[in-house]
PDB file of C-alpha atoms in Angstrom:
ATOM      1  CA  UNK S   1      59.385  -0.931  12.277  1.00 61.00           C
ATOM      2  CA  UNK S   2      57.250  -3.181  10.153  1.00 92.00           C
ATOM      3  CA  UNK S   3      53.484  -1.913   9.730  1.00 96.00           C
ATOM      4  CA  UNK S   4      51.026  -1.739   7.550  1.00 96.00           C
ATOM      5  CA  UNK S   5      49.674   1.265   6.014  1.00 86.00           C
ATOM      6  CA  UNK S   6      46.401   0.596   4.065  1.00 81.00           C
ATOM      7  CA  UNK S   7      42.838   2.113   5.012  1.00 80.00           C
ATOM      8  CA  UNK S   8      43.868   3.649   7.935  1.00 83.00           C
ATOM      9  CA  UNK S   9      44.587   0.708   9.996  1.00 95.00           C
ATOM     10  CA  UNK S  10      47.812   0.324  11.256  1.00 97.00           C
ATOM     11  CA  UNK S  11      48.926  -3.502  11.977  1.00 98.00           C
ATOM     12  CA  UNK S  12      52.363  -4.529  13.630  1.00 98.00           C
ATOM     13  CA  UNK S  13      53.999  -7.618  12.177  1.00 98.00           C
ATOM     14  CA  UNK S  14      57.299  -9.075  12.433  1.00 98.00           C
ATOM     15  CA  UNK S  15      59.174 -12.236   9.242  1.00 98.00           C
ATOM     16  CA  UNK S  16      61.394 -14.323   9.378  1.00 97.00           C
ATOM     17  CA  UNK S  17      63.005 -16.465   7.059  1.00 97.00           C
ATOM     18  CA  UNK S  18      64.038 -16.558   2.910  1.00 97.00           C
ATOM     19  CA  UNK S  19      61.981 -13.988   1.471  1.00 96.00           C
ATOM     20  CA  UNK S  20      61.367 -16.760  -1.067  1.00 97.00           C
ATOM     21  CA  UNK S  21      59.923 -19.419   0.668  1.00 98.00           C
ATOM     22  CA  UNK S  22      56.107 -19.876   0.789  1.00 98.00           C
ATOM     23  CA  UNK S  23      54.791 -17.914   4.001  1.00 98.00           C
ATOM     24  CA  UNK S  24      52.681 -19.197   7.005  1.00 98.00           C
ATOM     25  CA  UNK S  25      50.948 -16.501   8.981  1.00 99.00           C
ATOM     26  CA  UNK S  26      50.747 -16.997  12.573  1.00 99.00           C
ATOM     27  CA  UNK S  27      47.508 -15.436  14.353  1.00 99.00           C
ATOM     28  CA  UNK S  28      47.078 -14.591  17.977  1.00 98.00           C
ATOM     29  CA  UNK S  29      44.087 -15.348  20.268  1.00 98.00           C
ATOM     30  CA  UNK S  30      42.120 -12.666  21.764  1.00 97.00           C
ATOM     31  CA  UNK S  31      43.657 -10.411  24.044  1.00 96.00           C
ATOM     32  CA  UNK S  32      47.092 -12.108  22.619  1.00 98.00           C
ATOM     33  CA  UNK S  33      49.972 -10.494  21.413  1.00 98.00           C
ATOM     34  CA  UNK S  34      52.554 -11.798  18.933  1.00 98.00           C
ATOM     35  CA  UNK S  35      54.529 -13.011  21.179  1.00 98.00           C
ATOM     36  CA  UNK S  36      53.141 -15.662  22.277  1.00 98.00           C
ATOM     37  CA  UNK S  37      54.262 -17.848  18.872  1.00 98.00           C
ATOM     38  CA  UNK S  38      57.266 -18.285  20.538  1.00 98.00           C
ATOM     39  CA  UNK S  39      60.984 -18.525  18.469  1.00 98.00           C
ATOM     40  CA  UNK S  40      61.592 -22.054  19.170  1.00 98.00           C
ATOM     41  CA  UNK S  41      58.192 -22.823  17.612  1.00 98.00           C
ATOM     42  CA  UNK S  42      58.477 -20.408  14.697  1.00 98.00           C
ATOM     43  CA  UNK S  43      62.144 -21.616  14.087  1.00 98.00           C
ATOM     44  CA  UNK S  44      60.467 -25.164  13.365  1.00 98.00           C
ATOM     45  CA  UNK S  45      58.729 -24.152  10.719  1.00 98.00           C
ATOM     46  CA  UNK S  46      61.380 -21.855   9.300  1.00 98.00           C
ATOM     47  CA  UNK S  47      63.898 -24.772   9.583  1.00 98.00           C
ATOM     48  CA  UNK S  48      61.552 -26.774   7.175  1.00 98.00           C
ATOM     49  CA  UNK S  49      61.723 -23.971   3.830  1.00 98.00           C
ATOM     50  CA  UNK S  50      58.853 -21.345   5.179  1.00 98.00           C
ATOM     51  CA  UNK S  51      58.536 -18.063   5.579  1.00 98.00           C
ATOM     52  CA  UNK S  52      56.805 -17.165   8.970  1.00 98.00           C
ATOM     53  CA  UNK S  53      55.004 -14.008   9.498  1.00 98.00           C
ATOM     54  CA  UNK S  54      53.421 -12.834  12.854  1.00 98.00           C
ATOM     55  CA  UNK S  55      51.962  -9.841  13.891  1.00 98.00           C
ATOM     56  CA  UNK S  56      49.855  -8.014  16.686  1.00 98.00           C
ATOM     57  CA  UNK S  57      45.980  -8.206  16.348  1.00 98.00           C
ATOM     58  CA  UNK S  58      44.460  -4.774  16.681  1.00 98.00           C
ATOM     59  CA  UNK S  59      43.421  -3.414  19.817  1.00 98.00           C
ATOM     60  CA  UNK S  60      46.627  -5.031  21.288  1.00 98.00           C
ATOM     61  CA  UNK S  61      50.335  -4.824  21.334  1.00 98.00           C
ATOM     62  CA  UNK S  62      51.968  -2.582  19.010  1.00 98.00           C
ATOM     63  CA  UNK S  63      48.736  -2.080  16.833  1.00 98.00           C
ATOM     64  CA  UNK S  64      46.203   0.268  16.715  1.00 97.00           C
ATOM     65  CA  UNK S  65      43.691   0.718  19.303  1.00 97.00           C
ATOM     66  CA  UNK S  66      39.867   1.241  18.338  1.00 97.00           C
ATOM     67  CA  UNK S  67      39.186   2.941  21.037  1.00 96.00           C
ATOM     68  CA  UNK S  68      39.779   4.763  24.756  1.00 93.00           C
ATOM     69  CA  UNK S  69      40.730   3.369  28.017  1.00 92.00           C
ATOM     70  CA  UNK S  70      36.642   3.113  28.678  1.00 94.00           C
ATOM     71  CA  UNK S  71      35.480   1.847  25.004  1.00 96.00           C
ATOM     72  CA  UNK S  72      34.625  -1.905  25.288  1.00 96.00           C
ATOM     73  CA  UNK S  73      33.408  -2.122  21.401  1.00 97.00           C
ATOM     74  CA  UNK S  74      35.359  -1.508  19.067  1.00 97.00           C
ATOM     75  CA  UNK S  75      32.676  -1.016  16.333  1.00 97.00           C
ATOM     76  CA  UNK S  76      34.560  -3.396  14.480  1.00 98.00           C
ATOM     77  CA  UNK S  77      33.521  -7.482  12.740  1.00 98.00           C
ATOM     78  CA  UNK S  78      35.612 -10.307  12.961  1.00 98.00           C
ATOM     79  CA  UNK S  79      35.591 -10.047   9.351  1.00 98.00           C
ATOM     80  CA  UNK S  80      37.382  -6.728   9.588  1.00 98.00           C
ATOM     81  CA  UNK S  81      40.257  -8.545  11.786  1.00 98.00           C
ATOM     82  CA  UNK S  82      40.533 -11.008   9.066  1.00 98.00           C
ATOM     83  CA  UNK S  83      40.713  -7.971   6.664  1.00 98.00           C
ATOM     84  CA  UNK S  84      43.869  -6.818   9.124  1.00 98.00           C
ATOM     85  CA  UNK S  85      45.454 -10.858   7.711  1.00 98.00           C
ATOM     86  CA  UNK S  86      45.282  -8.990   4.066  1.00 98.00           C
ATOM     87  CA  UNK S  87      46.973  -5.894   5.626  1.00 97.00           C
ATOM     88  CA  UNK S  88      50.118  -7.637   6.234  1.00 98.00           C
ATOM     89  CA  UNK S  89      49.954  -9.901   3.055  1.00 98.00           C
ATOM     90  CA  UNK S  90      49.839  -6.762   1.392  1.00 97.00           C
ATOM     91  CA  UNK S  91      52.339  -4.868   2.875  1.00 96.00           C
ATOM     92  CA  UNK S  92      54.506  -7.409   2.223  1.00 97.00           C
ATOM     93  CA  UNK S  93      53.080  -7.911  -1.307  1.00 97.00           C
ATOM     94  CA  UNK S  94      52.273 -11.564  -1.004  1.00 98.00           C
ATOM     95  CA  UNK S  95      48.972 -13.173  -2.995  1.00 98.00           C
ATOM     96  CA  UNK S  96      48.497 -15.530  -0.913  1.00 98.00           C
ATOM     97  CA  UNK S  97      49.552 -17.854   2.277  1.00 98.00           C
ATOM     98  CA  UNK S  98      49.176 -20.343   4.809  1.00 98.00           C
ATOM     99  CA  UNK S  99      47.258 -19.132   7.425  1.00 98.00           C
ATOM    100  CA  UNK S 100      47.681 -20.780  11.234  1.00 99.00           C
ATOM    101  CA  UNK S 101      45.070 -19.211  13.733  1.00 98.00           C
ATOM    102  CA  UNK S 102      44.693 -20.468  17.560  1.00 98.00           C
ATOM    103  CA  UNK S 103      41.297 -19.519  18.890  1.00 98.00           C
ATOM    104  CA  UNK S 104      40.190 -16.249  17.697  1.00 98.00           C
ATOM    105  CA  UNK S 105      42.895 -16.175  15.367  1.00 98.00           C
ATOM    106  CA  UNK S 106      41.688 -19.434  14.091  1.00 98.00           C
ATOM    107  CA  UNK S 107      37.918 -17.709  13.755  1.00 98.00           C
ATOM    108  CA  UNK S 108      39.899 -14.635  11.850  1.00 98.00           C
ATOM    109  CA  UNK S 109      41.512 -17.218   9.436  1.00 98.00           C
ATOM    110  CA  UNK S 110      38.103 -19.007   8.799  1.00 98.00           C
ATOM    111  CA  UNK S 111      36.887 -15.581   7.610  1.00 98.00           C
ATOM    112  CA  UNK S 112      39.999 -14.945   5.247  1.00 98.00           C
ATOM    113  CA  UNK S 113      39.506 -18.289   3.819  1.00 98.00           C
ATOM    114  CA  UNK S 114      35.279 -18.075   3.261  1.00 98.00           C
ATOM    115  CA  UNK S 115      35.681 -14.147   2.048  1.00 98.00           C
ATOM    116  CA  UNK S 116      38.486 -14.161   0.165  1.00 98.00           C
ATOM    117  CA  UNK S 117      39.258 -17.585  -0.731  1.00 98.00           C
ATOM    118  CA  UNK S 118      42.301 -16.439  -3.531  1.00 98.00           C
ATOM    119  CA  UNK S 119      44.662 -15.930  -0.565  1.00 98.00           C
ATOM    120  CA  UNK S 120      44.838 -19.009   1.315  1.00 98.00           C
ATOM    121  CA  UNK S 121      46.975 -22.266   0.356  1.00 98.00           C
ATOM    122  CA  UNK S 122      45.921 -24.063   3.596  1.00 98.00           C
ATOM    123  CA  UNK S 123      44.786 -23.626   6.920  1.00 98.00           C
ATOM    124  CA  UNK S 124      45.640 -24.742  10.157  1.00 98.00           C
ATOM    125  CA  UNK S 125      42.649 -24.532  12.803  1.00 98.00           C
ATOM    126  CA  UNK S 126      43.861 -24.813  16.313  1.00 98.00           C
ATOM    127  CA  UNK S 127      41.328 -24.988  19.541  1.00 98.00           C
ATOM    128  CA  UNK S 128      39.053 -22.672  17.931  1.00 98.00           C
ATOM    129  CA  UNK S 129      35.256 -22.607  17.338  1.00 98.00           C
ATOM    130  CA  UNK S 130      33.330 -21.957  13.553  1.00 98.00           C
ATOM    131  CA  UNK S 131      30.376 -20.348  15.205  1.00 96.00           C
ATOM    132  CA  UNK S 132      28.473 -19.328  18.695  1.00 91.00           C
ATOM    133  CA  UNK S 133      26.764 -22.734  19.247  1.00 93.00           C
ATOM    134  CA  UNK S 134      26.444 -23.026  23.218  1.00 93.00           C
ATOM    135  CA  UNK S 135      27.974 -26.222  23.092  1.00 94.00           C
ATOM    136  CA  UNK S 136      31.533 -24.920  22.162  1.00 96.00           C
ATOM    137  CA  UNK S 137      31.762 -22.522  24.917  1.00 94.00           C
ATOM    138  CA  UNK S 138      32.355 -23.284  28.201  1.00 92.00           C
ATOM    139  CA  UNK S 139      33.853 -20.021  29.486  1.00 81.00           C
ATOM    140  CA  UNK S 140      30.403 -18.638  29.477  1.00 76.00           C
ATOM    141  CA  UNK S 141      29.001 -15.320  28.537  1.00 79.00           C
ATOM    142  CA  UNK S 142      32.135 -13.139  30.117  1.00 88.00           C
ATOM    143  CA  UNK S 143      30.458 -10.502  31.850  1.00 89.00           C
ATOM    144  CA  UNK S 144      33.757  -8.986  33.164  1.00 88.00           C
ATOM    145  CA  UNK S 145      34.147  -8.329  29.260  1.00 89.00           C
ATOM    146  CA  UNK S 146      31.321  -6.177  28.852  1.00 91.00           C
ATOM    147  CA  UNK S 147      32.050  -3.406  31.134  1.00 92.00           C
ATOM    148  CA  UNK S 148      35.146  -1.218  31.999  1.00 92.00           C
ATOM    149  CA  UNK S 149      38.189  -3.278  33.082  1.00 93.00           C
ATOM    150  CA  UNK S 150      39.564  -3.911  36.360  1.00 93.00           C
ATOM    151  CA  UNK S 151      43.152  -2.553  35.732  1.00 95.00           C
ATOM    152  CA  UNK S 152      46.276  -3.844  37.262  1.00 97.00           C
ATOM    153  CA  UNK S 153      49.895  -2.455  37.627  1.00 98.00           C
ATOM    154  CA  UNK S 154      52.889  -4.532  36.098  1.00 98.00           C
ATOM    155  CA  UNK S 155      53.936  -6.178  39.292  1.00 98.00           C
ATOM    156  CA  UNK S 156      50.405  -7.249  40.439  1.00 98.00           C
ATOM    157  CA  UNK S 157      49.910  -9.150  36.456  1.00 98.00           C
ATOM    158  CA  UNK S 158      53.015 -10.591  36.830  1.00 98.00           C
ATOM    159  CA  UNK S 159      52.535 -12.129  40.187  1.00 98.00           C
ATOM    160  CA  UNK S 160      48.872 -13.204  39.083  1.00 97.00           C
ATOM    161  CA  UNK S 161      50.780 -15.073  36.241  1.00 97.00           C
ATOM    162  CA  UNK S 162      53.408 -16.515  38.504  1.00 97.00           C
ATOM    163  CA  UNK S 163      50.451 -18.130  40.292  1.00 96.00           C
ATOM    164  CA  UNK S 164      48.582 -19.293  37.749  1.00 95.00           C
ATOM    165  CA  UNK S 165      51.240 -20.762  36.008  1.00 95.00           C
ATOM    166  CA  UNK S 166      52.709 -22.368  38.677  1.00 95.00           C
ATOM    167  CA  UNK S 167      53.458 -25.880  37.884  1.00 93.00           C
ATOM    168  CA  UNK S 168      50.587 -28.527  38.262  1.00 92.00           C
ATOM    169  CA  UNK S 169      51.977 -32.165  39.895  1.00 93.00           C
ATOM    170  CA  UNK S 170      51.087 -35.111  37.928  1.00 92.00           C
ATOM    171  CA  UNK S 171      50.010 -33.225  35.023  1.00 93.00           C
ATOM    172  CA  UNK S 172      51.614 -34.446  31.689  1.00 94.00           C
ATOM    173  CA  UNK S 173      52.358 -30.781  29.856  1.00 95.00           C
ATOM    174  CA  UNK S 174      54.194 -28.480  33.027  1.00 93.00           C
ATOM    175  CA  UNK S 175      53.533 -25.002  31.497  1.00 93.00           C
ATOM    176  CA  UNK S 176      57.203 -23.065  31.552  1.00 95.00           C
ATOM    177  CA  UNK S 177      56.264 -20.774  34.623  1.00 96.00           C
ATOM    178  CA  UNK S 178      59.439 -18.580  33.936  1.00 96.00           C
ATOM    179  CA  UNK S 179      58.489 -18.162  30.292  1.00 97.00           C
ATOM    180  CA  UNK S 180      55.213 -17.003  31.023  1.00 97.00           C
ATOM    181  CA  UNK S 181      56.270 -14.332  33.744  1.00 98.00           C
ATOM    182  CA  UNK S 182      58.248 -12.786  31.446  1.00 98.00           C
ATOM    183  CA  UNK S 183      56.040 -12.722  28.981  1.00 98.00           C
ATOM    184  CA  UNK S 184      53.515 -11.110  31.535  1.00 98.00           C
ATOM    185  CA  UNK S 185      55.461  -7.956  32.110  1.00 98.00           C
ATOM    186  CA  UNK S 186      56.879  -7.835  28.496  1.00 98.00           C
ATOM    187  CA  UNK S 187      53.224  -7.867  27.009  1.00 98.00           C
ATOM    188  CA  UNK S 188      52.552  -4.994  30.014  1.00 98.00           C
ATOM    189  CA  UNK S 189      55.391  -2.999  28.484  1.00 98.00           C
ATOM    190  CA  UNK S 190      54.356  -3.629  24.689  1.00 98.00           C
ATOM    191  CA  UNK S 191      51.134  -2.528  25.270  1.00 97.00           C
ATOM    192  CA  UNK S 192      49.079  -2.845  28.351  1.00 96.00           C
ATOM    193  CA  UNK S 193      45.162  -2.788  27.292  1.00 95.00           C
ATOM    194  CA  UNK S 194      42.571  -4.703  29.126  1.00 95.00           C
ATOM    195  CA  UNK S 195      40.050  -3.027  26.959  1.00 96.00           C
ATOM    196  CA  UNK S 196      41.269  -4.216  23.978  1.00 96.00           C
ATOM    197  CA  UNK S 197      40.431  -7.781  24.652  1.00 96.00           C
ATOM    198  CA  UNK S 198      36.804  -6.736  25.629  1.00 96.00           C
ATOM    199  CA  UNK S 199      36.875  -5.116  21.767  1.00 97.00           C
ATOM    200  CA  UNK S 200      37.877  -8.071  20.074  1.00 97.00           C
ATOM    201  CA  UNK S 201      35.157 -10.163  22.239  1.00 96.00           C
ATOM    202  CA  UNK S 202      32.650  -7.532  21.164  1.00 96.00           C
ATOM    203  CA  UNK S 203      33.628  -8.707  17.569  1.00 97.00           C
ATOM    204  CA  UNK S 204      33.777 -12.198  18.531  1.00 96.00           C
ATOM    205  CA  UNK S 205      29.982 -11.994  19.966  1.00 94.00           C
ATOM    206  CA  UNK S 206      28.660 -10.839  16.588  1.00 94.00           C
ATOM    207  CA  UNK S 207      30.324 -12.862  14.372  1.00 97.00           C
ATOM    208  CA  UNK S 208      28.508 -14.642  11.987  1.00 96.00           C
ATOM    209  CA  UNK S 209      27.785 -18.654  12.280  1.00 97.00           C
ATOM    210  CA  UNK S 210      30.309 -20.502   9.798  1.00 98.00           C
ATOM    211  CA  UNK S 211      30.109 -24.283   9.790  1.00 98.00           C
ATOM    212  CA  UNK S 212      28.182 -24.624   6.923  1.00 98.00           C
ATOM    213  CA  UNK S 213      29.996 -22.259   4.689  1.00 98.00           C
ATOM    214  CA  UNK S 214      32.999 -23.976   5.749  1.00 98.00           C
ATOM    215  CA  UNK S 215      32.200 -27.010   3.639  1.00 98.00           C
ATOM    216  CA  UNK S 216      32.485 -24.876   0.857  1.00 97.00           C
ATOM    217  CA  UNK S 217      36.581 -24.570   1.636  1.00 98.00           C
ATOM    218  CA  UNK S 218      38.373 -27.001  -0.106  1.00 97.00           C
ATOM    219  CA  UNK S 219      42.120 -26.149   0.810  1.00 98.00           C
ATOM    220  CA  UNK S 220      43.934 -28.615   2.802  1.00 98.00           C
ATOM    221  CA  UNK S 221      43.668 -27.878   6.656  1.00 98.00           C
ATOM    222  CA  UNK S 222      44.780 -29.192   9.947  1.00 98.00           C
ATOM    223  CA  UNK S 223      42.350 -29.240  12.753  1.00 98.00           C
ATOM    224  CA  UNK S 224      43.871 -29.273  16.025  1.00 98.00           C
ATOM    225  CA  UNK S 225      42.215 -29.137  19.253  1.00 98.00           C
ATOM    226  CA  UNK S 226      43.072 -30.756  23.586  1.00 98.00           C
ATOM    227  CA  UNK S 227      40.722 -32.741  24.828  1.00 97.00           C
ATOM    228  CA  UNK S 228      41.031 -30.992  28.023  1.00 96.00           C
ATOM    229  CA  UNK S 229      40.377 -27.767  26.657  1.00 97.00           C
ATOM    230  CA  UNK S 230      37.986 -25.550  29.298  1.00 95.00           C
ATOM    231  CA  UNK S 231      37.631 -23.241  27.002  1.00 96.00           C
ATOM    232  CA  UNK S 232      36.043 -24.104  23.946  1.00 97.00           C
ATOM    233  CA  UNK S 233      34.734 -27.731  23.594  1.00 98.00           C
ATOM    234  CA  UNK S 234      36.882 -30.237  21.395  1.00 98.00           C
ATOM    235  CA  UNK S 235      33.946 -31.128  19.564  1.00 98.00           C
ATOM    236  CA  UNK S 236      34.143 -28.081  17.673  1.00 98.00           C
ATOM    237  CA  UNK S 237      37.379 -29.658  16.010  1.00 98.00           C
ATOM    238  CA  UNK S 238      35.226 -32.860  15.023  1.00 98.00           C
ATOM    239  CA  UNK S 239      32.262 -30.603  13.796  1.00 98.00           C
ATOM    240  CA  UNK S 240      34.785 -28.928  12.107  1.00 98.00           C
ATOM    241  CA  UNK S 241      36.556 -31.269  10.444  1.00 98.00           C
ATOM    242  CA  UNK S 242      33.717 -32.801   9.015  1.00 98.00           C
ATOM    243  CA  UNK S 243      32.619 -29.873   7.439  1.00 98.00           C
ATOM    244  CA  UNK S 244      35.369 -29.375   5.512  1.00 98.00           C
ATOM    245  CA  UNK S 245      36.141 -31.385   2.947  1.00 97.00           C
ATOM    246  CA  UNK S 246      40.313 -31.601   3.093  1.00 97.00           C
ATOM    247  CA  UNK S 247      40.819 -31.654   6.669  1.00 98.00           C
ATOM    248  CA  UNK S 248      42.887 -33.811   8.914  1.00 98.00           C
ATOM    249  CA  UNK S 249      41.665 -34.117  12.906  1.00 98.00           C
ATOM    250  CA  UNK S 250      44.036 -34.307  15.868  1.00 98.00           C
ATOM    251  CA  UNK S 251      42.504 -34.222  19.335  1.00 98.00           C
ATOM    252  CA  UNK S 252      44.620 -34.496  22.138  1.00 98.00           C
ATOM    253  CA  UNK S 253      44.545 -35.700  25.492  1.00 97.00           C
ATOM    254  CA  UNK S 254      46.007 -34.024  28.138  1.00 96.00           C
ATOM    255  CA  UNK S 255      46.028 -30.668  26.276  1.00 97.00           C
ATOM    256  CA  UNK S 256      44.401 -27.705  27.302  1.00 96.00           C
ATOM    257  CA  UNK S 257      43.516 -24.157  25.309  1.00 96.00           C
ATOM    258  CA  UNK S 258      47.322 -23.360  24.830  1.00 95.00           C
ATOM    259  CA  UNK S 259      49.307 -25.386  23.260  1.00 96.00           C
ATOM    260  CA  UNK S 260      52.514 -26.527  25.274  1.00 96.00           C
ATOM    261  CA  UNK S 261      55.902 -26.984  24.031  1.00 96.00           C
ATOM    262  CA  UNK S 262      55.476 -30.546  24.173  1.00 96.00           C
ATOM    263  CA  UNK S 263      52.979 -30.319  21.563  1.00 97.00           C
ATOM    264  CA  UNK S 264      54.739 -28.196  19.358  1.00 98.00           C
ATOM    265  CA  UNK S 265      56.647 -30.799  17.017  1.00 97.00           C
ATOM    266  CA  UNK S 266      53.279 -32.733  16.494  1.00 97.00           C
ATOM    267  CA  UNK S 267      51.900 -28.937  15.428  1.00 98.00           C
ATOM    268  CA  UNK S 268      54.491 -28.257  13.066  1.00 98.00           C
ATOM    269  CA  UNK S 269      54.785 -30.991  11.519  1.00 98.00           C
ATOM    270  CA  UNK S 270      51.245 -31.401  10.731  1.00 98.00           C
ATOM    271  CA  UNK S 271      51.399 -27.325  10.246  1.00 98.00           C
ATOM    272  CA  UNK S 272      54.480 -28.734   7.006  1.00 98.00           C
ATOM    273  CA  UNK S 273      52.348 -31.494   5.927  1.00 98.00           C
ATOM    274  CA  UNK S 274      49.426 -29.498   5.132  1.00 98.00           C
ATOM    275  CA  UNK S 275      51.208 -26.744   3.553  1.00 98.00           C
ATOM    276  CA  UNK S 276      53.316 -28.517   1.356  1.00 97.00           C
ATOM    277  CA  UNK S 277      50.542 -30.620   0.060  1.00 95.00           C
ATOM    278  CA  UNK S 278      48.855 -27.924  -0.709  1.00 96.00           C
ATOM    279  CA  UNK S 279      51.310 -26.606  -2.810  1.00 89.00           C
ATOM    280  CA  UNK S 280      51.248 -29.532  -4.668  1.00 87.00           C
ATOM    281  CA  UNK S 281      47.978 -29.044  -5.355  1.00 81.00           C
ATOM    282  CA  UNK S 282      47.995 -25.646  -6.463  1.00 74.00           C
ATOM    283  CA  UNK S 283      50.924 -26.771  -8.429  1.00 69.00           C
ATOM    284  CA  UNK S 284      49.045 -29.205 -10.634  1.00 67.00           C
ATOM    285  CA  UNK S 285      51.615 -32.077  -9.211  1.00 58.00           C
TER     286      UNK S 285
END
């Protein structure tokens, strides 16, 4: 079983693909696990010459927990999730990659890139947020995060999933109801930890404002974001994007937080474009 083994911190992570292809690091929302970048997607960007690399954020999956069944703070910084990115790179014994983050995985990879700039090639942003600015969050404050969770049995998650992703008429992305079920119980049998979600939003409520350092990151990114995203805001993408100074905007209507599989072609491919040019870059060509 793949994990890391620096510092005391002990990260999950799964590869696939030629172990000498350039790799692309997929990271997980909050309260995600790895499974959620799902094979078909991953095997896209395998198919095109990458390596892909995914792994369980702490405090979730197969990863370590910071904590006890009634600990709702970690003690821990975003910065010190990013720091769990370097874990696997260095496990693996890579310099550096192309990091792809959705929400707080997308914060985690904006902290890799302004601390440790050496081991990024390119970034890929997706409906994620560079700071706490009011106007990106329309979840609110999350008070249900704050204290000790409400904790469910297997069957009464997966029947809350089989509701909420029941299908939606009219709507243009259906979300795969069975596909989400399973992965329901399958993340309750990996690792079921409500609390670990309300660690990684205790990280997520200190972390420090980025938008301005981010003009200082000059690797080529892709900024992806849904229009109909009640999560965070889309505007974040635009503030985003204009920050930084190699970065290519895609907002999309019709898309929420998650990205369906109907997206997934326009990902990847802008997820290839990105990289590849930024090997050319760092290749002097």
């Amino acid at each position: 079983m793949p994990y890391t083994d620096t510092d005391d911190v002990s990260i999950y992570y799964e590869v696939e693909g030629d172990p000498a292809d350039p790799v692309i690091v997929l990271i997980a929302g909050g309260g995600a696990q790895m499974i959620a970048w799902r094979p078909e997607f991953r095997a896209m960007l395998v198919d095109e010459g990458f390596r892909a690399v995914w792994f369980d954020n702490r405090d979730v999956g197969f990863s370590q927990r910071f904590g006890g069944e009634h600990d709702v703070d970690g003690g821990y910084s975003l910065g010190d999730m990013g720091d769990d990115v370097l874990r696997v790179l260095d496990h693996l014994g890579v310099a550096a990659a192309h990091l792809v983050g959705h929400s707080m995985g997308g914060m985690m990879a904006q902290m890799v890139a302004l601390e440790h700039p050496e081991r990024v090639l390119s970034l890929g942003l997706l409906s994620t947020i560079p700071g706490q600015d009011p106007r990106y969050i329309l979840h609110g404050e999350r008070p249900e995060l704050l204290v000790d969770p409400v904790r469910y049995s297997r069957e009464e998650s997966v029947a809350a999933m089989a509701e909420l992703a029941a299908p939606v008429p009219g709507a243009r992305y259906q979300p795969d109801t069975a596909w989400e079920v399973w992965a329901t119980g399958e993340a309750y049998d990996r690792g079921y930890a409500p609390e670990g979600f309300s660690r990684q939003w205790a990280a997520l409520r200190r972390a420090p404002e980025r938008l301005d350092r981010l003009r200082e990151v000059t690797v080529p990114t892709l900024v992806l974001h849904g229009r109909e995203d009640d999560v965070l805001h889309w505007s974040s993408a635009v503030d985003i994007a204009e920050a930084m100074p190699a970065a290519e905007l895609h907002v999309l209507p019709d898309m929420g937080h998650l990205i369906p599989a109907g997206v997934w072609p326009t990902l990847a491919a802008g997820i290839v474009r990105v990289a590849r040019h930024a090997e050319k870059v760092s290749s002097g060509h």
